[in-house]
mmCIF file of C-alpha atoms in Angstrom:
data_model
loop_
_atom_site.group_PDB
_atom_site.id
_atom_site.type_symbol
_atom_site.label_atom_id
_atom_site.label_comp_id
_atom_site.label_asym_id
_atom_site.label_seq_id
_atom_site.Cartn_x
_atom_site.Cartn_y
_atom_site.Cartn_z
ATOM 1 C CA UNK A 249 0.000 0.000 0.000
ATOM 2 C CA UNK A 250 2.818 2.352 0.950
ATOM 3 C CA UNK A 251 4.754 1.572 -2.256
ATOM 4 C CA UNK A 252 1.674 2.276 -4.377
ATOM 5 C CA UNK A 253 1.153 5.593 -2.608
ATOM 6 C CA UNK A 254 4.759 6.612 -3.280
ATOM 7 C CA UNK A 255 4.408 5.768 -6.987
ATOM 8 C CA UNK A 256 1.199 7.792 -7.138
ATOM 9 C CA UNK A 257 2.897 10.862 -5.599
ATOM 10 C CA UNK A 258 5.984 10.442 -7.799
ATOM 11 C CA UNK A 259 3.780 10.296 -10.902
ATOM 12 C CA UNK A 260 2.221 13.658 -10.067
ATOM 13 C CA UNK A 261 5.593 15.244 -9.273
ATOM 14 C CA UNK A 262 7.362 13.992 -12.400
ATOM 15 C CA UNK A 263 5.800 16.438 -14.902
ATOM 16 C CA UNK A 264 6.247 19.674 -12.850
ATOM 17 C CA UNK A 265 9.772 18.688 -11.803
ATOM 18 C CA UNK A 266 10.687 17.981 -15.426
ATOM 19 C CA UNK A 267 9.326 21.361 -16.533
ATOM 20 C CA UNK A 268 11.157 23.090 -13.672
ATOM 21 C CA UNK A 269 14.448 21.439 -14.613
ATOM 22 C CA UNK A 270 14.048 22.342 -18.298
ATOM 23 C CA UNK A 271 12.827 25.939 -17.984
ATOM 24 C CA UNK A 272 14.485 27.068 -14.722
ATOM 25 C CA UNK A 273 17.477 24.983 -13.676
ATOM 26 C CA UNK A 274 18.876 24.339 -17.166
ATOM 27 C CA UNK A 275 18.983 28.061 -18.137
ATOM 28 C CA UNK A 276 20.863 28.743 -14.891
ATOM 29 C CA UNK A 277 23.376 26.043 -15.771
ATOM 30 C CA UNK A 278 23.753 27.466 -19.298
ATOM 31 C CA UNK A 279 24.307 30.964 -17.921
ATOM 32 C CA UNK A 280 27.069 29.716 -15.628
ATOM 33 C CA UNK A 281 28.687 27.928 -18.569
ATOM 34 C CA UNK A 282 28.505 30.955 -20.871
ATOM 35 C CA UNK A 283 30.038 33.161 -18.159
ATOM 36 C CA UNK A 284 33.360 31.382 -18.729
ATOM 37 C CA UNK A 285 33.366 32.164 -22.471
ATOM 38 C CA UNK A 286 33.639 35.157 -24.815
ATOM 39 C CA UNK A 287 30.210 34.445 -26.341
ATOM 40 C CA UNK A 288 28.793 37.429 -28.245
ATOM 41 C CA UNK A 289 25.165 36.322 -28.168
ATOM 42 C CA UNK A 290 24.918 36.029 -31.959
ATOM 43 C CA UNK A 291 27.617 33.634 -33.091
ATOM 44 C CA UNK A 292 27.386 29.964 -32.082
ATOM 45 C CA UNK A 293 31.201 29.921 -31.986
ATOM 46 C CA UNK A 294 32.921 31.079 -28.799
ATOM 47 C CA UNK A 295 36.071 30.375 -26.817
ATOM 48 C CA UNK A 296 36.604 29.381 -23.207
ATOM 49 C CA UNK A 297 38.224 32.284 -21.305
ATOM 50 C CA UNK A 298 38.136 30.928 -17.775
ATOM 51 C CA UNK A 299 37.745 33.563 -15.057
ATOM 52 C CA UNK A 300 38.595 36.497 -17.333
ATOM 53 C CA UNK A 301 35.012 37.797 -17.316
ATOM 54 C CA UNK A 302 34.876 37.771 -13.521
ATOM 55 C CA UNK A 303 38.282 39.443 -13.268
ATOM 56 C CA UNK A 304 37.169 42.181 -15.655
ATOM 57 C CA UNK A 305 33.871 42.508 -13.810
ATOM 58 C CA UNK A 306 35.408 43.716 -10.570
ATOM 59 C CA UNK A 307 37.688 46.137 -12.432
ATOM 60 C CA UNK A 308 34.636 47.666 -14.141
ATOM 61 C CA UNK A 309 33.910 51.039 -12.483
ATOM 62 C CA UNK A 310 30.364 51.136 -13.885
ATOM 63 C CA UNK A 311 29.520 47.710 -12.477
ATOM 64 C CA UNK A 312 31.002 48.571 -9.081
ATOM 65 C CA UNK A 313 28.941 51.776 -9.027
ATOM 66 C CA UNK A 314 25.810 49.789 -9.895
ATOM 67 C CA UNK A 315 26.650 47.247 -7.182
ATOM 68 C CA UNK A 316 26.947 50.032 -4.612
ATOM 69 C CA UNK A 317 23.568 51.439 -5.706
ATOM 70 C CA UNK A 318 21.942 48.019 -5.286
ATOM 71 C CA UNK A 319 23.436 47.767 -1.800
ATOM 72 C CA UNK A 320 21.986 51.172 -0.862
ATOM 73 C CA UNK A 321 18.580 50.116 -2.187
ATOM 74 C CA UNK A 322 18.936 46.822 -0.342
ATOM 75 C CA UNK A 323 19.341 48.707 2.923
ATOM 76 C CA UNK A 324 16.655 51.349 2.506
ATOM 77 C CA UNK A 325 13.836 49.682 0.530
ATOM 78 C CA UNK A 326 13.104 46.805 2.970
ATOM 79 C CA UNK A 327 13.485 48.990 6.079
ATOM 80 C CA UNK A 328 11.290 51.862 4.869
ATOM 81 C CA UNK A 329 8.651 49.653 3.227
ATOM 82 C CA UNK A 330 8.289 47.309 6.197
ATOM 83 C CA UNK A 331 8.149 50.125 8.771
ATOM 84 C CA UNK A 332 5.451 52.028 6.854
ATOM 85 C CA UNK A 333 3.452 48.858 6.130
ATOM 86 C CA UNK A 334 3.650 47.743 9.771
ATOM 87 C CA UNK A 335 2.485 51.139 10.997
ATOM 88 C CA UNK A 336 -0.472 51.260 8.606
ATOM 89 C CA UNK A 337 -1.393 47.616 9.288
ATOM 90 C CA UNK A 338 -1.328 48.265 13.026
ATOM 91 C CA UNK A 339 -3.537 51.335 12.689
ATOM 92 C CA UNK A 340 -6.155 49.736 10.418
ATOM 93 C CA UNK A 341 -6.397 46.614 12.606
ATOM 94 C CA UNK A 342 -5.830 47.570 16.241
ATOM 95 C CA UNK A 343 -5.087 51.302 16.174
ATOM 96 C CA UNK A 344 -8.534 52.388 17.346
ATOM 97 C CA UNK A 345 -10.131 51.921 20.738
ATOM 98 C CA UNK A 346 -13.787 51.920 21.687
ATOM 99 C CA UNK A 347 -15.187 53.474 24.843
ATOM 100 C CA UNK A 348 -15.662 49.994 26.291
ATOM 101 C CA UNK A 349 -11.934 49.297 25.984
ATOM 102 C CA UNK A 350 -12.200 46.932 23.040
ATOM 103 C CA UNK A 351 -9.685 46.731 20.200
ATOM 104 C CA UNK A 352 -10.455 47.605 16.585
ATOM 105 C CA UNK A 353 -8.997 49.502 13.657
ATOM 106 C CA UNK A 354 -9.258 53.227 13.066
ATOM 107 C CA UNK A 355 -12.471 54.546 11.569
ATOM 108 C CA UNK A 356 -12.653 53.806 7.829
ATOM 109 C CA UNK A 357 -9.959 51.120 8.017
ATOM 110 C CA UNK A 358 -11.596 49.029 5.271
ATOM 111 C CA UNK A 359 -11.465 51.984 2.884
ATOM 112 C CA UNK A 360 -7.835 52.685 3.800
ATOM 113 C CA UNK A 361 -6.845 49.114 2.956
ATOM 114 C CA UNK A 362 -8.250 49.529 -0.556
ATOM 115 C CA UNK A 363 -6.501 52.870 -1.071
ATOM 116 C CA UNK A 364 -3.153 51.600 0.190
ATOM 117 C CA UNK A 365 -3.355 48.430 -1.915
ATOM 118 C CA UNK A 366 -4.298 50.241 -5.132
ATOM 119 C CA UNK A 367 -0.676 50.870 -6.343
ATOM 120 C CA UNK A 368 -0.058 47.115 -6.168
ATOM 121 C CA UNK A 369 -2.525 46.438 -9.007
ATOM 122 C CA UNK A 370 -0.436 48.607 -11.347
ATOM 123 C CA UNK A 371 2.556 47.119 -13.103
ATOM 124 C CA UNK A 372 5.963 48.739 -12.739
ATOM 125 C CA UNK A 373 5.861 49.714 -16.412
ATOM 126 C CA UNK A 374 2.669 51.711 -15.821
ATOM 127 C CA UNK A 375 4.159 53.245 -12.684
ATOM 128 C CA UNK A 376 7.178 54.332 -14.712
ATOM 129 C CA UNK A 377 4.894 56.230 -17.111
ATOM 130 C CA UNK A 378 2.913 57.807 -14.245
ATOM 131 C CA UNK A 379 5.974 58.924 -12.313
ATOM 132 C CA UNK A 380 7.607 60.358 -15.410
ATOM 133 C CA UNK A 381 4.785 62.905 -15.229
ATOM 134 C CA UNK A 382 5.324 63.345 -11.481
ATOM 135 C CA UNK A 383 9.065 63.928 -11.861
ATOM 136 C CA UNK A 384 8.933 66.187 -14.945
ATOM 137 C CA UNK A 385 11.493 68.964 -14.703
ATOM 138 C CA UNK A 386 9.133 71.822 -15.604
ATOM 139 C CA UNK A 387 5.928 73.401 -14.341
ATOM 140 C CA UNK A 388 3.939 70.529 -15.849
ATOM 141 C CA UNK A 389 5.490 68.066 -13.417
ATOM 142 C CA UNK A 390 3.341 67.281 -10.389
ATOM 143 C CA UNK A 391 6.104 67.766 -7.811
ATOM 144 C CA UNK A 392 7.598 70.868 -9.382
ATOM 145 C CA UNK A 393 4.149 72.348 -9.939
ATOM 146 C CA UNK A 394 3.202 71.885 -6.281
ATOM 147 C CA UNK A 395 6.503 73.249 -5.018
ATOM 148 C CA UNK A 396 6.209 76.280 -7.296
ATOM 149 C CA UNK A 397 2.651 76.977 -6.116
ATOM 150 C CA UNK A 398 3.904 76.822 -2.528
ATOM 151 C CA UNK A 399 6.763 79.181 -3.344
ATOM 152 C CA UNK A 400 9.437 76.631 -2.426
ATOM 153 C CA UNK A 401 10.904 76.403 -5.934
ATOM 154 C CA UNK A 402 11.661 79.172 -8.394
ATOM 155 C CA UNK A 403 9.691 78.805 -11.610
ATOM 156 C CA UNK A 404 12.819 79.636 -13.619
ATOM 157 C CA UNK A 405 14.910 76.876 -12.013
ATOM 158 C CA UNK A 406 12.757 73.791 -11.380
ATOM 159 C CA UNK A 407 14.260 70.713 -9.780
ATOM 160 C CA UNK A 408 15.674 68.196 -12.269
ATOM 161 C CA UNK A 409 14.475 65.138 -10.345
ATOM 162 C CA UNK A 410 15.706 62.411 -12.715
ATOM 163 C CA UNK A 411 18.705 64.397 -13.999
ATOM 164 C CA UNK A 412 20.157 65.288 -10.622
ATOM 165 C CA UNK A 413 22.897 62.782 -9.647
ATOM 166 C CA UNK A 414 22.036 63.214 -5.954
ATOM 167 C CA UNK A 415 18.300 62.622 -6.375
ATOM 168 C CA UNK A 416 17.788 60.044 -9.116
ATOM 169 C CA UNK A 417 18.347 56.927 -6.983
ATOM 170 C CA UNK A 418 16.115 58.183 -4.176
ATOM 171 C CA UNK A 419 13.368 59.004 -6.666
ATOM 172 C CA UNK A 420 13.417 55.382 -7.822
ATOM 173 C CA UNK A 421 13.329 54.170 -4.226
ATOM 174 C CA UNK A 422 10.238 56.272 -3.489
ATOM 175 C CA UNK A 423 8.374 54.565 -6.338
ATOM 176 C CA UNK A 424 9.260 51.065 -5.124
ATOM 177 C CA UNK A 425 8.219 51.887 -1.558
ATOM 178 C CA UNK A 426 4.946 53.480 -2.709
ATOM 179 C CA UNK A 427 4.241 50.430 -4.883
ATOM 180 C CA UNK A 428 5.066 47.847 -2.224
ATOM 181 C CA UNK A 429 3.553 49.242 0.965
ATOM 182 C CA UNK A 430 0.007 48.177 0.080
ATOM 183 C CA UNK A 431 0.920 44.545 -0.515
ATOM 184 C CA UNK A 432 2.827 44.205 2.748
ATOM 185 C CA UNK A 433 0.085 46.063 4.598
ATOM 186 C CA UNK A 434 -2.321 43.324 3.488
ATOM 187 C CA UNK A 435 0.224 40.628 4.392
ATOM 188 C CA UNK A 436 0.747 42.036 7.887
ATOM 189 C CA UNK A 437 -2.983 42.677 8.320
ATOM 190 C CA UNK A 438 -3.774 39.027 7.601
ATOM 191 C CA UNK A 439 -1.183 38.002 10.199
ATOM 192 C CA UNK A 440 -2.557 40.480 12.754
ATOM 193 C CA UNK A 441 -6.101 39.216 12.309
ATOM 194 C CA UNK A 442 -4.932 35.768 13.403
ATOM 195 C CA UNK A 443 -3.761 37.210 16.752
ATOM 196 C CA UNK A 444 -6.508 36.843 19.393
ATOM 197 C CA UNK A 445 -7.998 40.203 20.394
ATOM 198 C CA UNK A 446 -7.820 39.082 24.019
ATOM 199 C CA UNK A 447 -4.021 39.533 23.913
ATOM 200 C CA UNK A 448 -4.405 43.200 22.966
ATOM 201 C CA UNK A 449 -7.179 43.753 25.487
ATOM 202 C CA UNK A 450 -5.051 42.230 28.236
ATOM 203 C CA UNK A 451 -2.182 44.560 27.288
ATOM 204 C CA UNK A 452 -4.527 47.563 27.444
ATOM 205 C CA UNK A 453 -5.815 46.513 30.854
ATOM 206 C CA UNK A 454 -2.202 46.337 32.050
ATOM 207 C CA UNK A 455 -1.758 49.963 30.978
ATOM 208 C CA UNK A 456 0.250 49.433 27.801
ATOM 209 C CA UNK A 457 0.277 52.328 25.347
ATOM 210 C CA UNK A 458 0.115 51.995 21.573
ATOM 211 C CA UNK A 459 3.893 52.008 21.170
ATOM 212 C CA UNK A 460 4.336 49.363 23.867
ATOM 213 C CA UNK A 461 1.539 47.252 22.365
ATOM 214 C CA UNK A 462 3.185 47.417 18.969
ATOM 215 C CA UNK A 463 6.729 46.541 20.061
ATOM 216 C CA UNK A 464 5.853 44.077 22.851
ATOM 217 C CA UNK A 465 2.854 42.300 21.309
ATOM 218 C CA UNK A 466 2.370 42.917 17.587
ATOM 219 C CA UNK A 467 5.937 42.841 16.266
ATOM 220 C CA UNK A 468 7.045 39.617 18.045
ATOM 221 C CA UNK A 469 3.920 37.791 16.859
ATOM 222 C CA UNK A 470 4.395 39.038 13.274
ATOM 223 C CA UNK A 471 8.087 38.261 13.063
ATOM 224 C CA UNK A 472 7.709 35.370 10.578
ATOM 225 C CA UNK A 473 5.800 37.642 8.194
ATOM 226 C CA UNK A 474 8.369 40.430 8.609
ATOM 227 C CA UNK A 475 11.177 37.967 7.860
ATOM 228 C CA UNK A 476 9.446 36.816 4.663
ATOM 229 C CA UNK A 477 8.789 40.406 3.578
ATOM 230 C CA UNK A 478 12.444 41.302 4.127
ATOM 231 C CA UNK A 479 13.626 38.514 1.816
ATOM 232 C CA UNK A 480 11.186 39.445 -0.968
ATOM 233 C CA UNK A 481 12.012 43.148 -0.740
ATOM 234 C CA UNK A 482 15.704 42.311 -0.809
ATOM 235 C CA UNK A 483 15.156 40.490 -4.103
ATOM 236 C CA UNK A 484 13.262 43.525 -5.449
ATOM 237 C CA UNK A 485 16.148 45.801 -4.452
ATOM 238 C CA UNK A 486 18.608 43.563 -6.284
ATOM 239 C CA UNK A 487 16.611 43.918 -9.521
ATOM 240 C CA UNK A 488 15.167 47.425 -10.172
ATOM 241 C CA UNK A 489 15.579 46.925 -13.933
ATOM 242 C CA UNK A 490 12.181 48.140 -15.137
ATOM 243 C CA UNK A 491 12.238 51.499 -13.361
ATOM 244 C CA UNK A 492 15.945 52.208 -13.833
ATOM 245 C CA UNK A 493 15.870 51.389 -17.548
ATOM 246 C CA UNK A 494 12.728 53.375 -18.379
ATOM 247 C CA UNK A 495 12.988 56.402 -16.086
ATOM 248 C CA UNK A 496 16.688 57.294 -15.888
ATOM 249 C CA UNK A 497 18.372 59.172 -18.776
ATOM 250 C CA UNK A 498 21.047 57.543 -20.877
ATOM 251 C CA UNK A 499 21.587 55.495 -24.021
ATOM 252 C CA UNK A 500 20.785 51.814 -23.767
ATOM 253 C CA UNK A 501 18.626 51.086 -20.702
ATOM 254 C CA UNK A 502 19.211 54.398 -18.937
ATOM 255 C CA UNK A 503 21.483 54.475 -15.938
ATOM 256 C CA UNK A 504 22.170 58.210 -16.011
ATOM 257 C CA UNK A 505 22.986 60.874 -15.249
ATOM 258 C CA UNK A 506 26.654 59.878 -15.345
ATOM 259 C CA UNK A 507 25.755 56.356 -14.113
ATOM 260 C CA UNK A 508 24.189 57.699 -10.887
ATOM 261 C CA UNK A 509 20.965 55.843 -11.708
ATOM 262 C CA UNK A 510 22.729 52.617 -12.617
ATOM 263 C CA UNK A 511 21.842 49.210 -11.139
ATOM 264 C CA UNK A 512 23.395 45.835 -11.913
ATOM 265 C CA UNK A 513 20.489 44.752 -14.115
ATOM 266 C CA UNK A 514 20.837 47.759 -16.445
ATOM 267 C CA UNK A 515 24.590 47.194 -16.805
ATOM 268 C CA UNK A 516 23.935 43.524 -17.571
ATOM 269 C CA UNK A 517 21.344 44.189 -20.269
ATOM 270 C CA UNK A 518 23.429 46.938 -21.890
ATOM 271 C CA UNK A 519 26.407 44.601 -22.207
ATOM 272 C CA UNK A 520 24.222 41.745 -23.441
ATOM 273 C CA UNK A 521 22.169 43.590 -26.064
ATOM 274 C CA UNK A 522 24.158 46.725 -26.989
ATOM 275 C CA UNK A 523 27.813 45.800 -26.634
ATOM 276 C CA UNK A 524 27.537 42.143 -27.692
ATOM 277 C CA UNK A 525 29.438 41.003 -24.576
ATOM 278 C CA UNK A 526 27.021 38.229 -23.695
ATOM 279 C CA UNK A 527 29.542 36.049 -21.874
ATOM 280 C CA UNK A 528 30.514 39.044 -19.748
ATOM 281 C CA UNK A 529 26.830 39.771 -19.083
ATOM 282 C CA UNK A 530 26.298 36.138 -18.023
ATOM 283 C CA UNK A 531 29.093 36.596 -15.473
ATOM 284 C CA UNK A 532 27.162 39.571 -14.076
ATOM 285 C CA UNK A 533 24.043 37.429 -13.893
ATOM 286 C CA UNK A 534 25.904 34.748 -11.944
ATOM 287 C CA UNK A 535 27.236 37.348 -9.504
ATOM 288 C CA UNK A 536 23.719 38.737 -9.035
ATOM 289 C CA UNK A 537 22.379 35.236 -8.392
ATOM 290 C CA UNK A 538 25.087 34.466 -5.825
ATOM 291 C CA UNK A 539 24.622 37.811 -4.055
ATOM 292 C CA UNK A 540 20.841 37.354 -3.923
ATOM 293 C CA UNK A 541 21.181 33.867 -2.437
ATOM 294 C CA UNK A 542 23.774 35.038 0.103
ATOM 295 C CA UNK A 543 21.606 37.985 1.139
ATOM 296 C CA UNK A 544 18.540 35.727 1.507
ATOM 297 C CA UNK A 545 20.421 33.242 3.689
ATOM 298 C CA UNK A 546 21.976 35.989 5.839
ATOM 299 C CA UNK A 547 18.604 37.687 6.262
ATOM 300 C CA UNK A 548 16.886 34.466 7.305
ATOM 301 C CA UNK A 549 19.712 33.635 9.722
ATOM 302 C CA UNK A 550 20.028 37.127 11.180
ATOM 303 C CA UNK A 551 16.287 37.576 11.735
ATOM 304 C CA UNK A 552 15.649 34.074 13.046
ATOM 305 C CA UNK A 553 13.921 34.062 16.411
ATOM 306 C CA UNK A 554 12.279 31.517 18.617
ATOM 307 C CA UNK A 555 8.726 30.962 17.444
ATOM 308 C CA UNK A 556 6.060 32.426 19.720
ATOM 309 C CA UNK A 557 2.882 30.403 20.074
ATOM 310 C CA UNK A 558 -0.492 31.859 21.063
#
């Protein structure tokens, strides 16, 4: 009976595992193989060059600049997104209090959830088009227009949001945070709703304030969800290709001004499609894969805590 059950399970797993090996694992293996060659992407003929691509990679100033930008995004995007999403989730679930001492969300919390989640239904490509209008460097831009109306910016010298080397990366980060907060608000809200209300009511009876309730009750019980969110946002920060390639100035997948809007994905695609250095681009892809896996493992290890049962 047991042997028949194992064959039955194996039969169902065979097809998806085969597809996964063909369409996911095999391309990874090919990419690793090509990274040791001088493949141009067009010619089927190429030579084995060993570690030359990797040696050149870490002498490439543009790639090192892009790597540093990804590290900055990796630090700020998860922290800012998770903090804002946790705050909003706390307010719409347990931020309000009734006269009887019960626990509930702030007034209109259901409406707020819809509003906060709305950016998540838009693709990053659509967001890029929308925020190009927001960041326009004239009076027609939403931000410049508002600042000019408030008298904070001179109409003759508007802020060049996407052309300013000191602002371009932060402008991209704002879009990612705005896009992601709604999703993680819903994720944290679902986790909060599984926490018995009696725990919050007991904390209130003991005289705990909102800040104490959040840090002593909510955050420890949501830690698994926070850990998962951190890993996913870290992966987002390591990519950033869609926004960086469509919104930053520059020839061939953006990256400007003067490479201040560069991320590893834009450097990779420029080398692959524009410069015909496909083997070199594959080496970048392998480095990105290794860094993403290392960051995920470190994050899971560093944020691991003893599970709290309730």
